XYZ file of C-alpha atoms in Angstrom:
617
model
C 0.000 0.000 0.000
C 1.408 3.441 0.959
C 5.129 3.986 1.373
C 7.054 5.559 4.276
C 10.677 6.715 4.428
C 12.489 8.685 7.132
C 16.106 9.696 7.721
C 18.130 11.212 10.551
C 21.913 11.539 10.372
C 24.710 13.626 8.947
C 23.602 13.851 5.312
C 21.036 16.033 3.560
C 17.699 14.250 3.966
C 15.766 15.423 0.888
C 17.753 13.413 -1.735
C 17.599 10.331 0.504
C 13.846 10.722 1.023
C 13.121 11.244 -2.672
C 15.282 8.249 -3.601
C 13.471 6.128 -1.015
C 10.087 7.221 -2.335
C 11.199 6.345 -5.848
C 12.042 2.829 -4.679
C 8.616 2.575 -3.056
C 6.675 3.592 -6.181
C 5.892 -0.051 -6.969
C 3.667 -0.287 -3.882
C 1.017 1.796 -5.628
C 0.205 5.437 -4.810
C -1.664 8.507 -6.002
C 0.169 11.371 -4.224
C 3.455 12.029 -2.454
C 5.007 14.407 0.036
C 7.879 15.075 2.423
C 8.705 17.162 5.481
C 12.047 18.249 6.929
C 13.223 20.209 9.972
C 16.185 22.529 9.510
C 18.810 23.736 11.999
C 16.681 26.778 12.855
C 13.855 24.414 13.879
C 11.735 25.392 10.879
C 9.408 22.628 9.659
C 8.908 22.637 5.892
C 6.388 20.475 3.978
C 6.122 19.807 0.245
C 3.312 17.735 -1.306
C 1.900 16.909 -4.737
C -0.864 14.761 -6.195
C -0.109 12.228 -8.911
C 3.261 10.672 -9.646
C 6.508 11.286 -7.779
C 7.930 13.512 -10.510
C 5.249 16.055 -9.546
C 6.692 16.199 -6.033
C 10.220 16.422 -7.418
C 9.142 19.346 -9.575
C 7.516 21.012 -6.558
C 10.780 20.683 -4.622
C 12.753 22.012 -7.594
C 10.546 25.082 -7.903
C 10.344 25.618 -4.145
C 13.564 24.162 -2.683
C 13.687 22.841 0.841
C 16.544 21.696 3.052
C 16.966 20.328 6.554
C 18.885 17.902 8.708
C 16.281 15.153 9.105
C 12.875 14.356 7.686
C 10.165 11.957 6.535
C 8.403 11.205 3.244
C 5.358 9.329 1.991
C 3.604 7.939 -1.063
C -0.160 7.737 -0.460
C -2.731 5.257 -1.717
C -6.120 6.789 -0.953
C -8.425 5.072 1.546
C -10.147 8.049 3.226
C -10.334 11.172 1.074
C -9.681 11.789 -2.601
C -6.165 11.609 -4.103
C -5.505 15.363 -3.975
C -2.569 17.501 -2.817
C -4.642 18.575 0.182
C -5.069 14.951 1.281
C -1.450 13.971 0.572
C 0.885 13.256 3.494
C 2.587 14.526 5.636
C -0.309 15.918 7.692
C 0.071 18.734 10.224
C -1.334 19.583 13.607
C -3.222 22.852 14.244
C -0.091 24.978 14.691
C 2.080 23.342 12.031
C 4.624 22.156 14.610
C 4.200 18.410 14.140
C 3.694 16.265 11.024
C 2.830 12.609 10.494
C 3.036 10.111 7.640
C 0.782 7.103 8.048
C -0.075 3.781 6.443
C -3.267 2.087 7.574
C -6.729 3.084 8.742
C -7.785 4.817 11.971
C -11.167 3.190 12.387
C -12.430 5.523 15.132
C -11.261 8.709 13.414
C -14.755 10.230 13.162
C -15.330 9.968 16.908
C -11.851 11.331 17.610
C -12.345 14.141 15.086
C -15.598 15.173 16.755
C -13.934 15.135 20.172
C -10.899 17.125 19.027
C -13.041 19.634 17.113
C -14.973 20.293 20.302
C -11.632 21.063 21.973
C -10.818 23.684 19.316
C -8.786 21.698 16.767
C -9.354 22.673 13.142
C -9.171 20.058 10.386
C -8.465 20.786 6.716
C -8.578 17.389 4.965
C -10.898 14.420 4.441
C -8.371 11.896 5.761
C -8.314 9.746 8.858
C -4.561 10.415 9.131
C -5.012 14.076 10.087
C -6.353 12.863 13.441
C -2.895 11.631 14.448
C -0.888 14.892 14.521
C -3.780 16.545 16.354
C -3.725 13.798 18.976
C 0.040 14.223 19.317
C -0.496 17.978 19.692
C -3.095 17.367 22.396
C -0.741 15.248 24.490
C 2.507 17.084 23.708
C 4.394 18.281 26.768
C 7.866 18.594 25.297
C 8.551 14.905 24.600
C 7.504 13.614 21.158
C 7.613 9.888 21.915
C 5.488 10.310 25.037
C 2.875 12.307 23.114
C 2.940 9.736 20.285
C 2.510 6.906 22.772
C -0.519 8.585 24.320
C -1.960 9.236 20.853
C -1.505 5.596 19.847
C -3.455 4.445 22.896
C -6.454 6.440 21.636
C -6.465 5.028 18.110
C -8.348 1.943 16.958
C -7.426 0.229 13.699
C -4.093 -0.375 12.008
C -1.236 2.022 11.514
C 2.395 2.478 10.644
C 3.519 6.017 11.420
C 6.572 8.250 11.324
C 6.294 11.505 13.266
C 8.524 14.579 13.592
C 8.114 17.841 15.470
C 10.110 21.060 15.356
C 9.422 21.404 19.121
C 11.425 18.230 19.883
C 14.078 18.363 17.157
C 16.504 15.717 15.916
C 14.027 12.914 16.494
C 11.809 10.632 14.395
C 9.211 8.573 16.224
C 7.958 5.444 14.421
C 5.008 3.295 15.542
C 3.463 0.088 14.303
C 0.196 -1.776 14.715
C -0.415 -3.863 11.587
C 1.385 -2.491 8.492
C 5.135 -3.138 8.389
C 7.801 -0.769 9.724
C 11.499 -1.499 9.245
C 14.333 0.416 10.938
C 17.722 0.593 9.223
C 20.967 0.999 11.152
C 23.886 2.887 9.609
C 27.057 4.574 10.814
C 25.795 7.636 12.674
C 22.602 7.629 10.622
C 19.309 5.813 10.914
C 16.397 5.087 8.618
C 12.758 4.114 8.942
C 10.688 2.738 6.077
C 7.681 0.641 5.185
C 9.803 -1.670 3.009
C 13.418 -2.816 2.961
C 13.860 -1.761 -0.671
C 13.598 1.920 0.299
C 16.797 1.787 2.385
C 18.848 -1.040 0.844
C 21.151 1.436 -0.883
C 22.188 2.776 2.525
C 22.227 -0.174 4.921
C 21.686 -3.944 5.081
C 21.287 -4.077 8.888
C 17.626 -3.780 9.828
C 15.004 -4.851 12.317
C 11.210 -4.904 12.054
C 8.950 -3.327 14.629
C 6.391 -5.603 16.248
C 2.799 -4.544 16.815
C 2.726 -2.066 19.679
C 6.391 -1.053 19.257
C 7.528 2.564 19.269
C 10.989 3.439 17.918
C 12.784 6.724 18.579
C 15.472 7.516 15.981
C 18.085 10.190 16.709
C 21.608 10.783 15.322
C 22.885 8.966 18.427
C 20.944 5.731 17.886
C 17.570 4.013 18.169
C 15.534 3.396 21.329
C 12.595 0.975 21.463
C 9.633 0.828 23.807
C 6.137 -0.626 23.958
C 2.850 1.254 24.383
C 3.393 1.278 28.159
C 6.770 2.957 27.726
C 8.743 -0.133 28.759
C 12.023 -0.783 26.858
C 11.994 -3.664 24.351
C 14.630 -5.270 22.126
C 14.348 -6.627 18.577
C 16.758 -8.855 16.688
C 18.792 -7.183 13.953
C 18.901 -8.984 10.582
C 21.487 -8.583 7.842
C 19.711 -8.464 4.477
C 21.479 -10.353 1.689
C 19.549 -8.773 -1.178
C 21.817 -6.806 -3.475
C 20.449 -3.275 -4.097
C 21.270 -3.801 -7.786
C 18.656 -6.584 -7.798
C 16.025 -3.911 -7.304
C 17.127 -1.960 -10.393
C 15.818 -2.608 -13.887
C 19.180 -3.853 -15.180
C 18.542 -2.807 -18.784
C 14.989 -4.152 -18.989
C 12.201 -1.799 -20.025
C 10.095 -2.696 -16.983
C 10.631 -4.310 -13.594
C 7.996 -6.904 -14.484
C 9.938 -8.076 -17.526
C 13.171 -8.213 -15.532
C 11.466 -10.259 -12.828
C 9.997 -12.681 -15.377
C 13.524 -13.349 -16.636
C 14.822 -13.755 -13.057
C 12.597 -16.778 -12.472
C 15.216 -19.452 -13.246
C 17.464 -17.937 -10.584
C 14.603 -17.473 -8.108
C 13.442 -21.084 -8.457
C 17.014 -22.384 -8.250
C 17.666 -20.399 -5.064
C 14.418 -21.607 -3.492
C 15.464 -25.230 -4.109
C 19.079 -24.713 -3.040
C 20.003 -26.556 0.141
C 16.552 -28.036 0.609
C 16.786 -31.287 -1.346
C 19.515 -33.901 -1.433
C 20.394 -34.574 -5.057
C 21.421 -38.177 -4.461
C 19.194 -39.091 -1.506
C 16.051 -37.248 -2.604
C 15.584 -36.241 1.024
C 14.021 -32.854 1.775
C 15.516 -30.625 4.468
C 13.446 -27.791 5.900
C 14.835 -24.894 7.924
C 14.779 -25.273 11.694
C 11.177 -25.113 12.864
C 9.102 -25.365 15.989
C 7.264 -28.228 14.291
C 8.910 -31.616 14.738
C 9.066 -34.316 12.040
C 6.741 -36.398 14.227
C 4.206 -33.565 14.267
C 4.414 -33.220 10.488
C 3.711 -36.949 10.218
C 0.753 -36.733 12.614
C -1.164 -33.866 11.000
C -4.502 -35.069 9.663
C -5.174 -32.235 7.239
C -3.701 -29.079 5.740
C -5.298 -25.645 5.411
C -3.655 -23.208 3.023
C -4.582 -19.545 3.324
C -3.521 -16.783 0.949
C -4.705 -13.810 -1.129
C -4.467 -12.898 -4.811
C -1.673 -14.573 -6.756
C -0.576 -16.442 -3.620
C -4.067 -17.998 -3.477
C -3.543 -19.410 -6.963
C -0.242 -20.907 -5.788
C -2.142 -22.375 -2.840
C -4.674 -24.038 -5.183
C -1.817 -25.664 -7.109
C -0.210 -26.639 -3.787
C -3.397 -28.530 -2.881
C -2.827 -30.866 -5.845
C 0.846 -31.318 -4.907
C 0.226 -32.162 -1.250
C -2.759 -34.418 -1.865
C -0.845 -36.306 -4.580
C 2.457 -36.748 -2.704
C 1.407 -36.783 0.963
C -2.122 -38.207 0.575
C -3.582 -35.607 2.963
C -6.826 -33.680 2.542
C -6.146 -30.017 1.782
C -8.503 -27.037 1.899
C -7.622 -23.646 0.412
C -9.076 -20.398 1.760
C -8.917 -16.724 0.919
C -7.324 -14.824 3.775
C -10.155 -12.298 3.660
C -12.784 -15.030 4.199
C -11.076 -17.500 6.543
C -11.740 -16.076 9.996
C -15.264 -14.915 9.233
C -16.688 -18.403 8.819
C -15.434 -19.887 12.109
C -13.153 -22.412 10.330
C -12.807 -25.927 11.677
C -9.108 -26.195 12.486
C -7.330 -27.617 15.492
C -4.160 -29.309 16.728
C -4.426 -31.966 13.992
C -4.354 -29.252 11.278
C -1.289 -27.693 9.680
C -2.196 -24.187 8.522
C 0.061 -22.878 5.748
C 0.035 -19.108 5.126
C 1.430 -17.799 1.825
C 2.387 -14.153 1.267
C 5.128 -12.532 -0.782
C 5.563 -9.688 1.711
C 4.665 -11.622 4.848
C 2.621 -8.578 5.886
C -0.723 -9.101 4.100
C -3.340 -8.012 6.645
C -5.985 -10.639 5.819
C -3.445 -13.466 5.831
C -2.050 -12.319 9.191
C -5.556 -12.242 10.647
C -6.132 -15.785 9.349
C -2.879 -16.944 10.950
C -3.940 -15.581 14.327
C -7.346 -17.236 13.994
C -5.736 -20.610 13.240
C -3.305 -20.300 16.151
C -6.121 -19.363 18.511
C -7.864 -22.592 17.528
C -4.733 -24.637 18.312
C -3.311 -25.146 14.806
C 0.413 -24.976 14.108
C 1.174 -22.464 11.356
C 3.830 -22.507 8.657
C 4.615 -19.392 6.624
C 5.781 -19.336 2.996
C 7.158 -15.803 2.569
C 9.756 -13.879 0.588
C 10.809 -11.544 3.415
C 12.630 -12.947 6.439
C 11.638 -11.128 9.603
C 8.184 -10.237 8.297
C 5.279 -10.473 10.712
C 3.911 -13.678 9.183
C 7.247 -15.462 9.637
C 7.726 -14.148 13.179
C 4.342 -15.466 14.309
C 4.645 -18.848 12.568
C 5.965 -22.060 14.086
C 7.996 -22.544 10.932
C 8.983 -20.580 7.835
C 9.710 -21.759 4.316
C 11.522 -18.748 2.878
C 11.362 -18.251 -0.858
C 14.438 -16.665 -2.383
C 12.923 -14.585 -5.148
C 14.692 -11.404 -4.049
C 12.926 -8.033 -4.143
C 9.898 -8.028 -6.431
C 9.107 -4.492 -7.550
C 6.422 -5.034 -10.189
C 2.943 -4.936 -8.650
C 1.904 -7.952 -10.739
C 3.703 -10.859 -9.069
C 5.791 -13.148 -11.286
C 8.947 -14.609 -9.732
C 7.358 -14.667 -6.279
C 4.605 -16.906 -7.703
C 6.950 -19.457 -9.277
C 9.031 -19.454 -6.085
C 5.886 -20.162 -4.073
C 4.993 -23.069 -6.369
C 8.514 -24.403 -5.868
C 8.304 -24.066 -2.074
C 4.926 -25.836 -2.048
C 6.343 -28.721 -4.082
C 9.233 -29.038 -1.620
C 6.750 -28.978 1.283
C 4.591 -31.628 -0.409
C 7.634 -33.875 -0.806
C 8.624 -33.324 2.827
C 5.132 -34.178 4.106
C 5.069 -37.274 1.902
C 8.436 -38.416 3.246
C 7.430 -37.858 6.877
C 4.123 -39.684 6.390
C 5.655 -42.569 4.463
C 3.586 -41.970 1.342
C 6.591 -40.900 -0.744
C 9.204 -43.637 -0.859
C 12.925 -43.327 -1.526
C 13.015 -44.143 -5.246
C 10.097 -41.850 -6.015
C 11.745 -39.079 -3.961
C 14.973 -39.384 -5.933
C 13.103 -39.257 -9.245
C 11.087 -36.199 -8.195
C 14.216 -34.457 -6.929
C 16.015 -35.008 -10.227
C 13.040 -33.566 -12.104
C 12.741 -30.597 -9.739
C 16.434 -29.761 -10.163
C 15.943 -29.594 -13.952
C 13.237 -26.925 -13.732
C 15.533 -23.841 -13.578
C 17.351 -24.923 -16.755
C 14.011 -25.587 -18.456
C 12.830 -22.125 -17.463
C 15.966 -20.698 -19.076
C 15.242 -22.738 -22.194
C 11.656 -21.479 -22.231
C 12.690 -17.841 -21.832
C 15.286 -18.188 -24.609
C 12.763 -19.674 -27.043
C 12.123 -17.717 -30.226
C 8.514 -16.736 -29.489
C 7.457 -13.525 -31.198
C 5.041 -12.207 -28.597
C 4.892 -8.787 -30.249
C 3.556 -10.431 -33.418
C 1.253 -12.735 -31.451
C -0.494 -9.886 -29.616
C -0.930 -7.503 -32.566
C -4.619 -8.451 -32.798
C -5.161 -9.896 -29.321
C -4.540 -6.570 -27.587
C -7.741 -5.179 -29.153
C -9.974 -7.711 -27.393
C -12.172 -6.555 -24.516
C -12.468 -9.999 -22.889
C -10.382 -13.180 -22.591
C -11.130 -16.711 -21.421
C -8.449 -18.929 -19.826
C -9.011 -22.684 -19.545
C -7.206 -25.403 -17.618
C -7.912 -28.769 -16.002
C -6.658 -30.203 -12.723
C -3.558 -28.500 -11.373
C -3.552 -26.326 -14.490
C -6.854 -24.639 -13.611
C -5.141 -22.470 -10.914
C -2.613 -21.420 -13.561
C -5.488 -20.408 -15.844
C -6.774 -18.254 -12.982
C -3.323 -16.732 -12.554
C -3.007 -16.026 -16.284
C -6.358 -14.259 -16.268
C -5.392 -12.250 -13.188
C -2.129 -11.106 -14.781
C -3.971 -9.847 -17.853
C -6.575 -8.033 -15.749
C -4.002 -6.440 -13.465
C -1.762 -4.836 -16.035
C -3.780 -4.454 -19.263
C -7.232 -3.658 -17.770
C -8.826 -6.255 -20.065
C -11.533 -8.345 -18.436
C -10.388 -11.974 -18.252
C -11.793 -15.061 -16.590
C -10.142 -18.345 -15.682
C -12.378 -21.411 -15.862
C -12.107 -25.174 -15.392
C -12.112 -26.529 -18.962
C -14.534 -29.296 -18.031
C -17.145 -26.717 -17.048
C -17.373 -25.133 -20.505
C -20.754 -26.702 -21.205
C -22.134 -25.220 -17.984
C -22.085 -21.614 -19.127
C -18.927 -20.247 -20.785
C -19.759 -21.793 -24.189
C -22.444 -19.115 -24.483
C -19.754 -16.412 -24.537
C -17.559 -17.812 -27.289
C -17.408 -16.083 -30.637
C -14.737 -14.726 -32.950
C -14.159 -11.684 -30.664
C -13.302 -13.706 -27.509
C -9.725 -15.067 -27.467
C -9.367 -18.264 -25.439
C -6.046 -19.253 -23.865
C -5.867 -22.984 -23.163
C -3.346 -24.816 -20.997
C -2.856 -27.993 -23.038
C 0.323 -29.327 -21.458
C 0.818 -32.945 -20.402
C 3.297 -35.383 -18.922
C 3.544 -38.170 -21.537
C 4.647 -40.667 -18.842
C 1.564 -40.057 -16.686
C -1.651 -41.809 -17.817
C -3.922 -39.464 -15.829
C -2.148 -36.480 -17.356
C -2.630 -37.870 -20.866
C -6.331 -38.445 -20.220
C -6.683 -34.840 -19.021
C -4.828 -33.678 -22.131
C -7.189 -35.566 -24.453
C -10.214 -34.010 -22.767
C -8.597 -30.556 -23.069
C -8.205 -31.141 -26.830
C -11.949 -31.761 -26.933
C -12.530 -28.431 -25.204
C -10.413 -26.726 -27.850
C -12.640 -28.271 -30.523
C -15.678 -26.865 -28.710
C -14.190 -23.369 -28.871
C -13.164 -23.674 -32.531
C -16.603 -25.017 -33.501
C -18.064 -21.726 -32.260
C -15.642 -19.554 -34.213
C -13.370 -18.807 -31.256
C -9.680 -17.916 -31.525
C -7.388 -20.194 -29.461
C -3.895 -19.658 -28.079
C -2.557 -22.879 -26.570
C 0.323 -23.449 -24.170
C 1.479 -26.995 -24.928
C 4.287 -29.436 -24.169
C 7.017 -29.826 -26.762
C 6.584 -32.962 -28.858
C 2.814 -33.241 -28.406
C 1.874 -32.091 -31.893
C -1.836 -32.965 -31.905
C -2.779 -29.612 -30.420
C -1.095 -27.713 -33.254
C -3.747 -28.822 -35.747
C -6.615 -27.243 -33.840
C -5.451 -23.852 -32.610
C -4.456 -20.466 -33.983
C -1.218 -20.144 -31.992
C 0.902 -22.505 -29.881
C 3.494 -21.548 -27.289
C 5.653 -24.574 -26.487
C 7.069 -25.365 -23.051
C 9.687 -28.030 -22.212
C 8.452 -31.386 -20.864
C 8.150 -31.919 -17.109
C 6.285 -33.909 -14.487
C 2.590 -33.125 -14.169
C 3.042 -31.464 -10.758
C 5.945 -29.340 -12.017
C 4.382 -28.182 -15.296
C 2.666 -25.172 -13.619
C 6.072 -23.577 -12.908
C 6.822 -23.667 -16.634
C 3.436 -22.976 -18.210
C 2.736 -19.803 -16.222
C 5.708 -18.028 -17.852
C 4.095 -17.709 -21.329
C 0.959 -16.364 -19.632
C 3.041 -13.718 -17.846
C 4.732 -12.725 -21.096
C 1.446 -12.677 -22.991
C -0.079 -10.323 -20.420
C 3.042 -8.165 -20.416
C 3.170 -7.687 -24.191
C -0.569 -7.014 -24.457
C -0.315 -4.380 -21.720
C 2.694 -2.731 -23.383
C 0.863 -2.685 -26.721
C -2.106 -0.996 -25.004
C 0.181 1.654 -23.479
C -0.499 0.635 -19.864
C 1.750 1.311 -16.884
C 2.982 -2.268 -16.488
C 4.832 -1.880 -13.182
C 2.278 0.355 -11.449
C -1.231 -0.551 -12.629
C -3.973 1.793 -11.548
C -5.815 1.271 -8.254
C -3.532 -1.585 -7.152
C -0.864 -1.860 -4.466
C 1.960 -4.345 -4.087
C 1.357 -5.217 -0.469
C -2.158 -4.986 0.950
C -1.554 -4.176 4.596
C -5.077 -3.088 5.502
C -8.349 -5.010 5.208
């Protein structure tokens, strides 16, 4: 969602803040602003609606300098995306400013109370409540006033606060959305995401809910809402800042698509024995005996991660012979789910900070279930609250439309399925070795797929004009059809729907005509009889579409030529096991969506109305 950056130290803050905001653009935003305090204790604010270059132009035309400050990119929740509603927000006297991610749920009641006390409000936002609360409780100490303000607020928040009346100090608070503190040499940073500060430091720690951090040029102090000192473990981030740059690619999304062989390889690395086929998971608070004893698995996720979860259901049920249910994070806790000590609840989130998924995790734990997190960010809230973490190694993903995080999640789920099968005795040694050998070939096959001479620009020259798309898949390939449709919707703004191919006769056939392109996942494992049967039935679905004048783009396995006779276009993928094919076949769908969006002139990396990490419900 919104982005926060703050700096205190010996350097000029404005270039650091603007650079941090630039690195947070991918999170989605509609306005931006910054505030700094100078040596004369003057507090200066600059804001602009729209893209970051508007703020940069504002600063150029009306320069500002200082010795510490904070910045923000806003994604509107309360109040329109205007300059007036952009952060930072001031108190009545203009002495204190706040940047805020989240939602203050009781802001109307607080606003009414503060207005009665003489406070004047100038925006439509819930955030403006916060500096006024700080003003109300301010007695010379910013962290004490911030602590008292936090105790009055209901909802979720990540805040950075500065005041010219208590200079040289940034106060950061968290309850829900992520806050990371970076430690440098005589300088300190606060941000909503590691990527904003990676160029300056790799040593960071995350605030926990209820934490308050006080950053000064002399160091960082931590306390809880009662004012008691707390400590948090410092992590050294291994991500290279260069990984977050475009590296010659036109868009971050395209770069991240081409990083998938490396991301999948790194997610496998060290987790499977090449010769033994044995799976090794990181140290967990779940014992092998407990893994063996679980009676069922619940997988909870949102968005693209939910599609990975659906594919993971097929993997776990096939290899571990356990019943698996998949839930949306936003729905899980509202239906009083039946989970308990015999359930393993798996939570999937790229950021590890998705609000709905965190709420689902807490619901599962309250009911006695052990939880395992599949995340891309070590130290994130989801991983800290889980009994075990399966870290994906995708590296920073900047494009809002997830690509390499998705294939890394599929890889992690396959590894987990193998591990559960081995612990339960349903996956024997020889089968484990065979699966391991096939898994280890996937990165090279991804490289082969990405190097293939597929002329996507030519392929999409007519497709980009369509107003609707249909994506079809069967079995484990149905979730990939859903993911393909989501990618197209996210970045090209074309309506697309994923559907189980076997359900065509139950409605979608009525939609098919020459103006509706249909993308069909027609891959198969030629050594798997069930896979071949599914493939034959998918060919029949293609005939149904063609009989109604529809245009078909098929993603098919190399060597299986039958499909070529019936479709308008084929994109070939290398052969693989049935359960591993999704990692390969999603790549052409990502590239198809990308090239259609580019042809339509869309902002591929920052699609409208979307945010990278959804940290509020």
